[in-house]
Short mmCIF file of C-alpha atoms in Angstrom, two decimals:
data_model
loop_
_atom_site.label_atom_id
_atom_site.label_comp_id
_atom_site.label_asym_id
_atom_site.label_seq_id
_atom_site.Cartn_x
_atom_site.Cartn_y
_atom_site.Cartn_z
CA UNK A 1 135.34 67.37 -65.59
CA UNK A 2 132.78 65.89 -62.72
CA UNK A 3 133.41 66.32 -59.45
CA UNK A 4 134.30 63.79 -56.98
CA UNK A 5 131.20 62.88 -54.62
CA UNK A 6 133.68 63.21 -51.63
CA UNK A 7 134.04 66.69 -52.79
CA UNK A 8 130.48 67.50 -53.39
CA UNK A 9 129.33 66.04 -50.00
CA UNK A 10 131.91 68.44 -48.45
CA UNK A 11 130.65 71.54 -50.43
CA UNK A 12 127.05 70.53 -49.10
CA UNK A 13 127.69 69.88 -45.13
CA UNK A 14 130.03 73.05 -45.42
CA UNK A 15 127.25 75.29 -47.10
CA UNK A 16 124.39 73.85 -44.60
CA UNK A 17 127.02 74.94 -41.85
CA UNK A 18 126.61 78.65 -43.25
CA UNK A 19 123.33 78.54 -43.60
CA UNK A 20 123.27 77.25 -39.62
CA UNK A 21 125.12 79.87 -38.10
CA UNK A 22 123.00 82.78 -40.01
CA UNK A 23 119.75 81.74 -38.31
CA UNK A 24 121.28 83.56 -35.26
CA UNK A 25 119.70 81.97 -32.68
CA UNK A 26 116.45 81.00 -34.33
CA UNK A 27 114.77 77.51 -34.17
CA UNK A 28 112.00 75.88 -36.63
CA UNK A 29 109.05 74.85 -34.83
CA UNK A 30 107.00 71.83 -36.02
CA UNK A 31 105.08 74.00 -38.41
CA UNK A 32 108.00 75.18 -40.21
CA UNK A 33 108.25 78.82 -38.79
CA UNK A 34 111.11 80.07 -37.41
CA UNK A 35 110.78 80.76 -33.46
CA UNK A 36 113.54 83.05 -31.53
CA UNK A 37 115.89 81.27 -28.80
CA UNK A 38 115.13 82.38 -25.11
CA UNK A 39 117.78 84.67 -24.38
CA UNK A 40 120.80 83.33 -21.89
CA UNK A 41 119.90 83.89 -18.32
CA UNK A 42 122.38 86.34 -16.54
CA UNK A 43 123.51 85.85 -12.97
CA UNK A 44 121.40 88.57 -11.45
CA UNK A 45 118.45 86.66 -12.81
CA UNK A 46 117.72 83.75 -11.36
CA UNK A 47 119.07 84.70 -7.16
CA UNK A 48 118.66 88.89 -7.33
CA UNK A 49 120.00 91.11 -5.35
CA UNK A 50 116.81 92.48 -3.22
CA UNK A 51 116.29 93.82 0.16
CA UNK A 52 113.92 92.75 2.53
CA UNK A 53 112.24 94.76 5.08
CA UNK A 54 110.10 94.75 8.45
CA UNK A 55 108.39 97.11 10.10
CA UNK A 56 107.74 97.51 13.91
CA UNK A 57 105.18 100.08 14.69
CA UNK A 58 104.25 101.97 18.15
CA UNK A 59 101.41 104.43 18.55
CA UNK A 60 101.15 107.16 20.92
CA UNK A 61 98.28 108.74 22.06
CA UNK A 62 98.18 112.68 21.84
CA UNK A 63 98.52 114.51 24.99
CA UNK A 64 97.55 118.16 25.39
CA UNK A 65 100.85 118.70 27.41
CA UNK A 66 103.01 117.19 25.05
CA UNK A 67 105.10 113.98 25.51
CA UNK A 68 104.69 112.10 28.39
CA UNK A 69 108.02 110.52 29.86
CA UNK A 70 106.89 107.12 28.73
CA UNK A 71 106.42 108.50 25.15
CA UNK A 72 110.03 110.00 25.22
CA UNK A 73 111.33 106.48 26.02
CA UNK A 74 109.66 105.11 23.58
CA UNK A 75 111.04 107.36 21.14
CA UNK A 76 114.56 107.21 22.62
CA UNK A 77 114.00 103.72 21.73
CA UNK A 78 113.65 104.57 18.17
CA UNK A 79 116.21 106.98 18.09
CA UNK A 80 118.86 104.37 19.28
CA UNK A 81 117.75 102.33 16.64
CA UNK A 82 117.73 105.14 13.79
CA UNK A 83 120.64 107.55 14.62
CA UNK A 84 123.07 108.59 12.47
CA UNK A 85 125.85 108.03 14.68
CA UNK A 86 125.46 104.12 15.59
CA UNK A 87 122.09 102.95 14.76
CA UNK A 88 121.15 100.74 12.26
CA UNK A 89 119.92 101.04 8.43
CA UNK A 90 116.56 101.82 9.40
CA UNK A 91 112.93 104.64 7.57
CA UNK A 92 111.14 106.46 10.49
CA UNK A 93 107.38 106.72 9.05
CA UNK A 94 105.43 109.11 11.51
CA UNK A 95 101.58 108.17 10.66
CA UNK A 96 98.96 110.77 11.56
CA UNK A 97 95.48 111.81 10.52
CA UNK A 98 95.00 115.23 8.81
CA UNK A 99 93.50 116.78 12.00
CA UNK A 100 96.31 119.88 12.23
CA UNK A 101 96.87 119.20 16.16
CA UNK A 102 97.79 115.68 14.98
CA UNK A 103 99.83 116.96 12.08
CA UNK A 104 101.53 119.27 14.71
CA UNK A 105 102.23 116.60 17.09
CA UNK A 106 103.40 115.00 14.42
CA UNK A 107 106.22 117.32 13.49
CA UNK A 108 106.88 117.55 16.94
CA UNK A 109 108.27 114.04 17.29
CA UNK A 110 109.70 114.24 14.14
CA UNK A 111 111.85 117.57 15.62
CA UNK A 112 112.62 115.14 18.55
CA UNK A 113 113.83 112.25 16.82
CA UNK A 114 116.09 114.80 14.93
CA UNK A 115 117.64 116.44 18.37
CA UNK A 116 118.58 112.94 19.45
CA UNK A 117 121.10 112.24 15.79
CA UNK A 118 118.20 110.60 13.38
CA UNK A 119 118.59 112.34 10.27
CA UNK A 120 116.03 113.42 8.34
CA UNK A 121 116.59 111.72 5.39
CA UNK A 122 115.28 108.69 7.76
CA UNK A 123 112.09 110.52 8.74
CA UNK A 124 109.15 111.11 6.91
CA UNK A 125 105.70 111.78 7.63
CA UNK A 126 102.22 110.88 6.05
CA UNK A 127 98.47 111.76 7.07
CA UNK A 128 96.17 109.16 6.17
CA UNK A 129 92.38 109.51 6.27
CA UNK A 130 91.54 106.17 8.35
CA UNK A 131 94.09 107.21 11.30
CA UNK A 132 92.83 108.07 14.17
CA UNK A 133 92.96 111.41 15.09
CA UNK A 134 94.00 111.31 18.37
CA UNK A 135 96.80 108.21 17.94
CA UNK A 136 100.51 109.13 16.07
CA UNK A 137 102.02 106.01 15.00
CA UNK A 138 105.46 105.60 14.00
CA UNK A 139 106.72 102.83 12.18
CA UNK A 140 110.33 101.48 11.81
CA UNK A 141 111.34 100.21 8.47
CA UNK A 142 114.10 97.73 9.31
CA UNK A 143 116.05 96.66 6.07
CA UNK A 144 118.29 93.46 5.28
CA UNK A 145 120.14 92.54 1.98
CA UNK A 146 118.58 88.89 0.98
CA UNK A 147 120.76 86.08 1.10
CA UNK A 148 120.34 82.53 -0.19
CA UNK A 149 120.76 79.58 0.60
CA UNK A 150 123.53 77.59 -2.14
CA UNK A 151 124.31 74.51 -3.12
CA UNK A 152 122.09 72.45 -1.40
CA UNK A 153 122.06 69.64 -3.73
CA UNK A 154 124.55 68.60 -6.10
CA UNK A 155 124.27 69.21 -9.67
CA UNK A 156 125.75 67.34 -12.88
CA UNK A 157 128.36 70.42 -14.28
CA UNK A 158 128.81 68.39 -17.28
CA UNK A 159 125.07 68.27 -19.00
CA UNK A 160 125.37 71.11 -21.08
CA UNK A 161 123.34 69.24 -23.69
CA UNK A 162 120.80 71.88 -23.23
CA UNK A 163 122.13 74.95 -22.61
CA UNK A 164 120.62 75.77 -19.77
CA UNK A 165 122.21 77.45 -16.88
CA UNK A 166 122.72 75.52 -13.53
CA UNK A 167 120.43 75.65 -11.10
CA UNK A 168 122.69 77.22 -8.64
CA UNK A 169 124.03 80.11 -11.45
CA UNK A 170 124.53 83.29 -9.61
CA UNK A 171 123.56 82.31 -6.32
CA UNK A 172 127.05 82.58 -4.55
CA UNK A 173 128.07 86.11 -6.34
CA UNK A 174 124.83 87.57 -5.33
CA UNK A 175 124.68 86.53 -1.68
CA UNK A 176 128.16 87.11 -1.11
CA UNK A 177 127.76 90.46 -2.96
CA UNK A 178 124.62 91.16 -1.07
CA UNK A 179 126.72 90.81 2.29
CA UNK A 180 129.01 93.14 1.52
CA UNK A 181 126.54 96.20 1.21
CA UNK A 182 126.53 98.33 4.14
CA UNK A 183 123.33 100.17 3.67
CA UNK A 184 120.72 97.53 2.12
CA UNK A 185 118.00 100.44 1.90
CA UNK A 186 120.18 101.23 -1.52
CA UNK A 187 118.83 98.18 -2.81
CA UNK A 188 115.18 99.01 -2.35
CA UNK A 189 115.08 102.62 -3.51
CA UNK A 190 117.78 105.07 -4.20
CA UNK A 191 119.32 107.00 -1.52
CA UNK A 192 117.43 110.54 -0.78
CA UNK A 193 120.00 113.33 -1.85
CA UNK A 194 120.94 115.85 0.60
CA UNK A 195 122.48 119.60 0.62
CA UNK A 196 125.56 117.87 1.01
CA UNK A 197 125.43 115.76 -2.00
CA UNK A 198 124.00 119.01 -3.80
CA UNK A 199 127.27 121.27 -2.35
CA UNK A 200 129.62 118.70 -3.14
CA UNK A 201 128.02 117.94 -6.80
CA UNK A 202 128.37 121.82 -7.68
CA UNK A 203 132.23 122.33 -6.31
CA UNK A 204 133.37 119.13 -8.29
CA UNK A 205 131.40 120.71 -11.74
CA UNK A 206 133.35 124.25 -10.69
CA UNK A 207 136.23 122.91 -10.21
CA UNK A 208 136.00 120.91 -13.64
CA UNK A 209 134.76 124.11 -15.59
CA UNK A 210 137.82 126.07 -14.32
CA UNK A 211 140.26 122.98 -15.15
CA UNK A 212 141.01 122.30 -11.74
CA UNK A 213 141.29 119.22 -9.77
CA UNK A 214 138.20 118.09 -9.18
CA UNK A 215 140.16 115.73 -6.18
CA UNK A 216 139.86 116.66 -2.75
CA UNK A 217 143.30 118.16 -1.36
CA UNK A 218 146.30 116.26 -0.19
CA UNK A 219 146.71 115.96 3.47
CA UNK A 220 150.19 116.79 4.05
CA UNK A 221 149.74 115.65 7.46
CA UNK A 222 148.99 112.21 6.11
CA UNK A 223 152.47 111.70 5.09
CA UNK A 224 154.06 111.54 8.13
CA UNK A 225 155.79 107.94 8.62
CA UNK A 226 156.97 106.54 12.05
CA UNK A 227 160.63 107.25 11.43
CA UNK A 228 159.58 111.16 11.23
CA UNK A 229 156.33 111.24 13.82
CA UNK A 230 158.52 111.34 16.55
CA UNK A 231 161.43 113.45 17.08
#
């Protein structure tokens, strides 16, 4: 019996559909070989999330009597901007040269800064050969989370001919994302651990190991309502 040509026709565009979908994602080029797809762009790729920094520096010459008063208000400067307590997300980078009086000095502003709430996960210090060895300088690292600027022009949604992502993809979920992080250092460089972190990282694995809770306690006093607070 011979088969319709309808039904062969079918059998062929059905079999080149197969053979189609097994090239996963491969192309021939004009000389026949087979060339990989560019993999799909993501939405971290094209606007990603990155901080960017500035530094302010201030140098202070080294006095054999310690600090003068307009060196402490220069560093009460940086301390307002560095503290703990209200400052802002800011590294304190005390430069000196690897004379040890400078190297003491050094330390001694750094023990300063810390007295006035900047903690010293903030501070670090570095001797470099081409300082001078009577100047300390300290620089301020201030950090920002970038932010872009969207949808600027207008952009045909429907071409999808290429498959191609638009040229805006991403750019509102990262800068909106971006503005939400309260400490943009943690998207330059991962946040120094402490003996806090360390202390709270061992009770949480002792508490796991014994079967416990590894959950902080409930505050009974946190139930209260306002039909009960007052009585």
């Amino acid at each position: 019996m011979t088969a319709h040509p309808s039904h062969t026709l079918v059998s062929h565009l059905a079999l080149a559909m197969i053979a189609a979908l097994t090239l996963n994602a491969c192309a021939t080029t004009g000389s026949g070989k087979v060339a990989k797809l560019d993999d799909p762009v993501l939405a971290t790729e094209q606007f990603p999330l990155q901080a960017q920094s500035m530094t302010k520096s201030i140098s202070l010459r080294i006095n054999p009597n310690g600090l003068s008063a307009n060196q402490r208000t220069a560093l009460d400067l940086v301390a307002a901007k560095a503290n703990w307590i209200n400052g802002e997300p800011v590294n304190v980078e005390i430069v000196t040269s690897s004379d040890p009086r400078a190297i003491s000095t050094g330390r001694m502003i750094s023990g300063y800064l810390s007295d006035r709430a900047v903690s010293d996960d903030t501070l670090s210090q570095v001797s470099l050969q081409e300082q001078p060895a009577d100047i300390v300088t300290i620089n301020t690292v201030y950090y920002r989370a970038r932010t872009y600027a969207c949808n600027e022009t207008w952009e045909n949604i429907t071409a999808t001919r290429d498959n191609k992502p638009y040229k805006n993809f991403g750019c509102a979920i990262n800068s909106n994302m971006a503005a939400m992080i309260a400490d943009p250092r943690d998207l330059d460089h991962p946040a120094t651990a402490t003996a806090v972190d360390t202390t709270r990282k061992a009770d949480v694995i002792t508490k796991y190991q014994k079967g416990e809770k590894t959950s902080s306690a409930t505050d009974d006093g946190a139930k209260g309502s306002i039909s009960n607070a007052i009585k």
